[in-house]
JSON list of C-alpha atoms in Angstrom, two decimals:
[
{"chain": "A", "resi": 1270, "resn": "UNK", "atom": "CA", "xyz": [93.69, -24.16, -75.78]},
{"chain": "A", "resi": 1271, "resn": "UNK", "atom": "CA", "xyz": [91.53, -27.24, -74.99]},
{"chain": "A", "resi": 1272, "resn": "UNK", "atom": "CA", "xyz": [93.24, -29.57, -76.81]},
{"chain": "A", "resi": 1273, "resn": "UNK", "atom": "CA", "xyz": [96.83, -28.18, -75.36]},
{"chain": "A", "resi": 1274, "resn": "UNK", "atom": "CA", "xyz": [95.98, -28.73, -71.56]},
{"chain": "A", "resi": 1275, "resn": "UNK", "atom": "CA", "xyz": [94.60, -32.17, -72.66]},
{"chain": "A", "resi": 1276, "resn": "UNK", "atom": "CA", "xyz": [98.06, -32.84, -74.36]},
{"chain": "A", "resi": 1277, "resn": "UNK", "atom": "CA", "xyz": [99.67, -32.26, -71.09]},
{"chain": "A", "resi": 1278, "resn": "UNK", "atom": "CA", "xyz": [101.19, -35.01, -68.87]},
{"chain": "A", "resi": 1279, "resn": "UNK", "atom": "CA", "xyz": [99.35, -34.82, -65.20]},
{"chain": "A", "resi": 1280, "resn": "UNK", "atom": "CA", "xyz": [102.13, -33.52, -63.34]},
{"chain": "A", "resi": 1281, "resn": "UNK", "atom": "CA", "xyz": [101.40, -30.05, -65.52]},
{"chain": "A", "resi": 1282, "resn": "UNK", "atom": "CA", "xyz": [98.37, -30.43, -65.52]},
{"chain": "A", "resi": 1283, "resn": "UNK", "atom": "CA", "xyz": [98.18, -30.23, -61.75]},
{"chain": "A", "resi": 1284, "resn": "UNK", "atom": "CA", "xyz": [100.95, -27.58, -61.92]},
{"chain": "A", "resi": 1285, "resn": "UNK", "atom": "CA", "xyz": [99.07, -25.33, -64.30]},
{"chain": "A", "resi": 1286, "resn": "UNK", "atom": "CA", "xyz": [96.05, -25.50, -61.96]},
{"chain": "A", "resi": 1287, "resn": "UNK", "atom": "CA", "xyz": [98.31, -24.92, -58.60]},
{"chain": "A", "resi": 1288, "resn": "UNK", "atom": "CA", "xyz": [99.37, -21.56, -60.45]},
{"chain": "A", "resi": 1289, "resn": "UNK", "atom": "CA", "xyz": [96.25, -20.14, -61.93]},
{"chain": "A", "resi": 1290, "resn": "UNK", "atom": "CA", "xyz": [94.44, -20.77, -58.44]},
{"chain": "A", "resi": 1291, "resn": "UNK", "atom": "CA", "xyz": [97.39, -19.22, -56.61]},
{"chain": "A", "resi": 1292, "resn": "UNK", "atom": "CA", "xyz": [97.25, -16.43, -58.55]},
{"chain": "A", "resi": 1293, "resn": "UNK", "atom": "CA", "xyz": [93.67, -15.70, -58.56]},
{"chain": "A", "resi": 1294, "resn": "UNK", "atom": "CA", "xyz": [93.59, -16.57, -54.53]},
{"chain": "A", "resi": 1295, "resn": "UNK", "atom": "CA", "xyz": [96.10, -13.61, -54.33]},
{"chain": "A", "resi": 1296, "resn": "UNK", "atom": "CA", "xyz": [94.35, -11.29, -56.26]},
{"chain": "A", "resi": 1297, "resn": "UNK", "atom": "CA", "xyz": [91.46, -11.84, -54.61]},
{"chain": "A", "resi": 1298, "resn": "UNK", "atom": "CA", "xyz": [93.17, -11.11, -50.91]},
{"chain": "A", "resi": 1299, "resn": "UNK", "atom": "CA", "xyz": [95.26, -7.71, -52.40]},
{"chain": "A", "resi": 1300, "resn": "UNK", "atom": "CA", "xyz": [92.07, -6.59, -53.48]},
{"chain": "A", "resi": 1301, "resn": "UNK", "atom": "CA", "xyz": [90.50, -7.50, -50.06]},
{"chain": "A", "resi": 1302, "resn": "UNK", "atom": "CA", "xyz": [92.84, -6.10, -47.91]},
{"chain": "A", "resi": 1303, "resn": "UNK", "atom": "CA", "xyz": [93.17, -3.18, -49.96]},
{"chain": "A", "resi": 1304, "resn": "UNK", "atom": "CA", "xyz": [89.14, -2.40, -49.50]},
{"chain": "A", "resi": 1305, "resn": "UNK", "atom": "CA", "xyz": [89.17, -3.71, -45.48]},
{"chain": "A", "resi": 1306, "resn": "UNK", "atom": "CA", "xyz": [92.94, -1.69, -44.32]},
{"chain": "A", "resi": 1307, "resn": "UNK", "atom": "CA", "xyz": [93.57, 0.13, -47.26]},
{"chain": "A", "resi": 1308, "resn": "UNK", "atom": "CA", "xyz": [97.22, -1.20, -47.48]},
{"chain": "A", "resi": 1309, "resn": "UNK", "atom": "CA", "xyz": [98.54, -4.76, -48.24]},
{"chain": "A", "resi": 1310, "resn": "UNK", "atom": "CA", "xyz": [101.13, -6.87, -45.59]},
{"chain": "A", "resi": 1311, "resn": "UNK", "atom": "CA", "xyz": [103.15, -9.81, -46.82]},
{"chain": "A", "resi": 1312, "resn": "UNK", "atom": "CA", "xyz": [101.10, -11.70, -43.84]},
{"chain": "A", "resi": 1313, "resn": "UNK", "atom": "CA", "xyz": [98.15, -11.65, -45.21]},
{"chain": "A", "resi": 1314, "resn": "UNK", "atom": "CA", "xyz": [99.72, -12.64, -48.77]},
{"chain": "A", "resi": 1315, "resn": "UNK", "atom": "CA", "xyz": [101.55, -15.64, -47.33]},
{"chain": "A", "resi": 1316, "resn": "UNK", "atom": "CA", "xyz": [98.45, -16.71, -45.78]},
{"chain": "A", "resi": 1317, "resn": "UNK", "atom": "CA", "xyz": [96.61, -16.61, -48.91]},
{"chain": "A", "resi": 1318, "resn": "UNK", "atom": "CA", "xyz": [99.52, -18.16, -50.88]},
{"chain": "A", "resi": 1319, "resn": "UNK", "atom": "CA", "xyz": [99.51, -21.31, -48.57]},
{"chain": "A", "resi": 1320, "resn": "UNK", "atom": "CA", "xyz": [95.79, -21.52, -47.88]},
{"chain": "A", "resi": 1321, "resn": "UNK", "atom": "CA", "xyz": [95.09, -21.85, -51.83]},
{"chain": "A", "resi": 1322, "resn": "UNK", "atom": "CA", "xyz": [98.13, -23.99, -52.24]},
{"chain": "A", "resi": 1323, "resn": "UNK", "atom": "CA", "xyz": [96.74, -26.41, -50.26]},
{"chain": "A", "resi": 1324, "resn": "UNK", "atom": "CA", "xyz": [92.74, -26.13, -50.75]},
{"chain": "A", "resi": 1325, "resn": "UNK", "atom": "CA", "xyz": [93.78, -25.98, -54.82]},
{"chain": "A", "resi": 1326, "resn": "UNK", "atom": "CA", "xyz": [95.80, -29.23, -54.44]},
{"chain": "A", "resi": 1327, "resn": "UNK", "atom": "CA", "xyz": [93.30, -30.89, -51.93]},
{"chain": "A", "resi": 1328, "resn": "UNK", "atom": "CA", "xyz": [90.80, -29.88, -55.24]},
{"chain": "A", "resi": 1329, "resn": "UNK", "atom": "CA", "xyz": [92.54, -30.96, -58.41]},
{"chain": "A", "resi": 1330, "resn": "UNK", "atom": "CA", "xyz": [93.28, -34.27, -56.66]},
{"chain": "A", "resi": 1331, "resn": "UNK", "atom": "CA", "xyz": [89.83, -35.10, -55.90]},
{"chain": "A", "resi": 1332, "resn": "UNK", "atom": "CA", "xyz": [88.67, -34.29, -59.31]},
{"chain": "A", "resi": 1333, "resn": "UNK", "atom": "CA", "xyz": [91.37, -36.77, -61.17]},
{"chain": "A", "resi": 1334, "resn": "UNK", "atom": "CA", "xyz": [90.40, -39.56, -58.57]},
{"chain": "A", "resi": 1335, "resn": "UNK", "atom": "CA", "xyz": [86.74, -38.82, -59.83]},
{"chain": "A", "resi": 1336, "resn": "UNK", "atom": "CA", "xyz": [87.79, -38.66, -63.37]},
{"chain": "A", "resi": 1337, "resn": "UNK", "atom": "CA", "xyz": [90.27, -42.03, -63.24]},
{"chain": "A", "resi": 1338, "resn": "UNK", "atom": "CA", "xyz": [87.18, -43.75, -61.65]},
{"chain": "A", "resi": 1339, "resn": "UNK", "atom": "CA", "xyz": [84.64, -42.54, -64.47]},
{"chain": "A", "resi": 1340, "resn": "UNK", "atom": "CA", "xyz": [87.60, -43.45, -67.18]},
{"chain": "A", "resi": 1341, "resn": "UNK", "atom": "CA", "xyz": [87.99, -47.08, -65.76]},
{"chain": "A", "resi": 1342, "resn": "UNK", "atom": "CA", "xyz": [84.43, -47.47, -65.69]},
{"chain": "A", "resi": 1343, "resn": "UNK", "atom": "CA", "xyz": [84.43, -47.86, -61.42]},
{"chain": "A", "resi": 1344, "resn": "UNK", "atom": "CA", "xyz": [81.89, -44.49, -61.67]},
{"chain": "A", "resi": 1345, "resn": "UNK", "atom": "CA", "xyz": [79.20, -46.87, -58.74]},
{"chain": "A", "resi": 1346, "resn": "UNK", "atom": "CA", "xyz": [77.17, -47.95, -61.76]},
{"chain": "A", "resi": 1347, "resn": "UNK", "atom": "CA", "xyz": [77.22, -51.42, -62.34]},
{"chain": "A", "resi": 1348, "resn": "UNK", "atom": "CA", "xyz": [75.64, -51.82, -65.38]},
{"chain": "A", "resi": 1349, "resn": "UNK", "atom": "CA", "xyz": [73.85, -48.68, -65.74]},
{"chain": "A", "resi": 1350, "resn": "UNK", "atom": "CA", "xyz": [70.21, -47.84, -65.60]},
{"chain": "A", "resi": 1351, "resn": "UNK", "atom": "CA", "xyz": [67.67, -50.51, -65.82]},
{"chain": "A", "resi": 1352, "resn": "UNK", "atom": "CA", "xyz": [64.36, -50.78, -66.80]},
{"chain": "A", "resi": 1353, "resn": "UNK", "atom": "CA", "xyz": [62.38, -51.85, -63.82]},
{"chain": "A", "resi": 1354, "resn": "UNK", "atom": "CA", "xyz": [58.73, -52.18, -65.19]},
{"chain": "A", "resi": 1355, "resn": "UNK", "atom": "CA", "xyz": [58.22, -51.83, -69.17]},
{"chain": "A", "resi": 1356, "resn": "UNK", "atom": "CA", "xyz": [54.43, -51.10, -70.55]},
{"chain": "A", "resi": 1357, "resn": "UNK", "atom": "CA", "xyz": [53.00, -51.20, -73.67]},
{"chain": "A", "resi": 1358, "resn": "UNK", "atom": "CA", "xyz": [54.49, -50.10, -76.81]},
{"chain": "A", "resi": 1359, "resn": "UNK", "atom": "CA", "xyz": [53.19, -47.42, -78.70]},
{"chain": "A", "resi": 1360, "resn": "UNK", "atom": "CA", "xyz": [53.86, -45.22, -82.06]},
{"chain": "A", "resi": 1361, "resn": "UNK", "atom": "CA", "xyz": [57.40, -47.31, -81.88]},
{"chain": "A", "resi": 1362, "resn": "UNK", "atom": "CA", "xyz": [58.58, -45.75, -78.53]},
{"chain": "A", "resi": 1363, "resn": "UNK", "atom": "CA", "xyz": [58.81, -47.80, -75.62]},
{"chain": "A", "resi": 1364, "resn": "UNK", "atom": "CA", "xyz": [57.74, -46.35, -72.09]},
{"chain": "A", "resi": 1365, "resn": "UNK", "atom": "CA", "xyz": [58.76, -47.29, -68.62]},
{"chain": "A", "resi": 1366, "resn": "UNK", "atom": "CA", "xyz": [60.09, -46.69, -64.95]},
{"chain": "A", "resi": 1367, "resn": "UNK", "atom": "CA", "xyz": [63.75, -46.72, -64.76]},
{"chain": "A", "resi": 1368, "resn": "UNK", "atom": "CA", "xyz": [65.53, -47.10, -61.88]},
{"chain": "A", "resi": 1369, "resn": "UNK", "atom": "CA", "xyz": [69.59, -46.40, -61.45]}
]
């Protein structure tokens, strides 16, 4: 399954996510409403529909702008962590204070 959504271009990608979290935002409000009014209203499924449309997209758009920034290397590290203050060596390991 892994290696199918990673063989997906990123408009599905982002479409497969959209769906699943629709579907599990509505779920989750049915089975609300059903335990707070005993009945379920289209109002409180379209509210549920568009609140998770847009909180899922908000989401999945701010994780690939994380992820292209950790691919291309632009992650805030410069060089990575460095080794501020080094001290002797001992049974071949070498210990110091690193700093990021």
């Amino acid at each position: 399954m892994l290696r199918n959504l990673q063989n997906l271009s990123p408009f599905h990608l982002w479409l497969v996510s959209q769906l699943i979290s629709v579907a599990v935002s509505e779920i989750i409000v049915v089975g609300m409403e059903i335990i707070l009014k005993g009945d379920v209203t289209y109002d409180y499924l379209l509210t549920g529909f568009v609140t998770s449309f847009f909180v899922s997209a908000l989401v999945v758009r701010s994780g690939a702008a994380n992820l292209n920034s950790v691919i291309s290397g632009n992650s805030g590290y410069i060089d990575g962590p460095k080794v501020v203050c080094r001290q002797g060596v001992s049974d071949g390991k070498e210990e110091g204070i690193w700093a990021a």
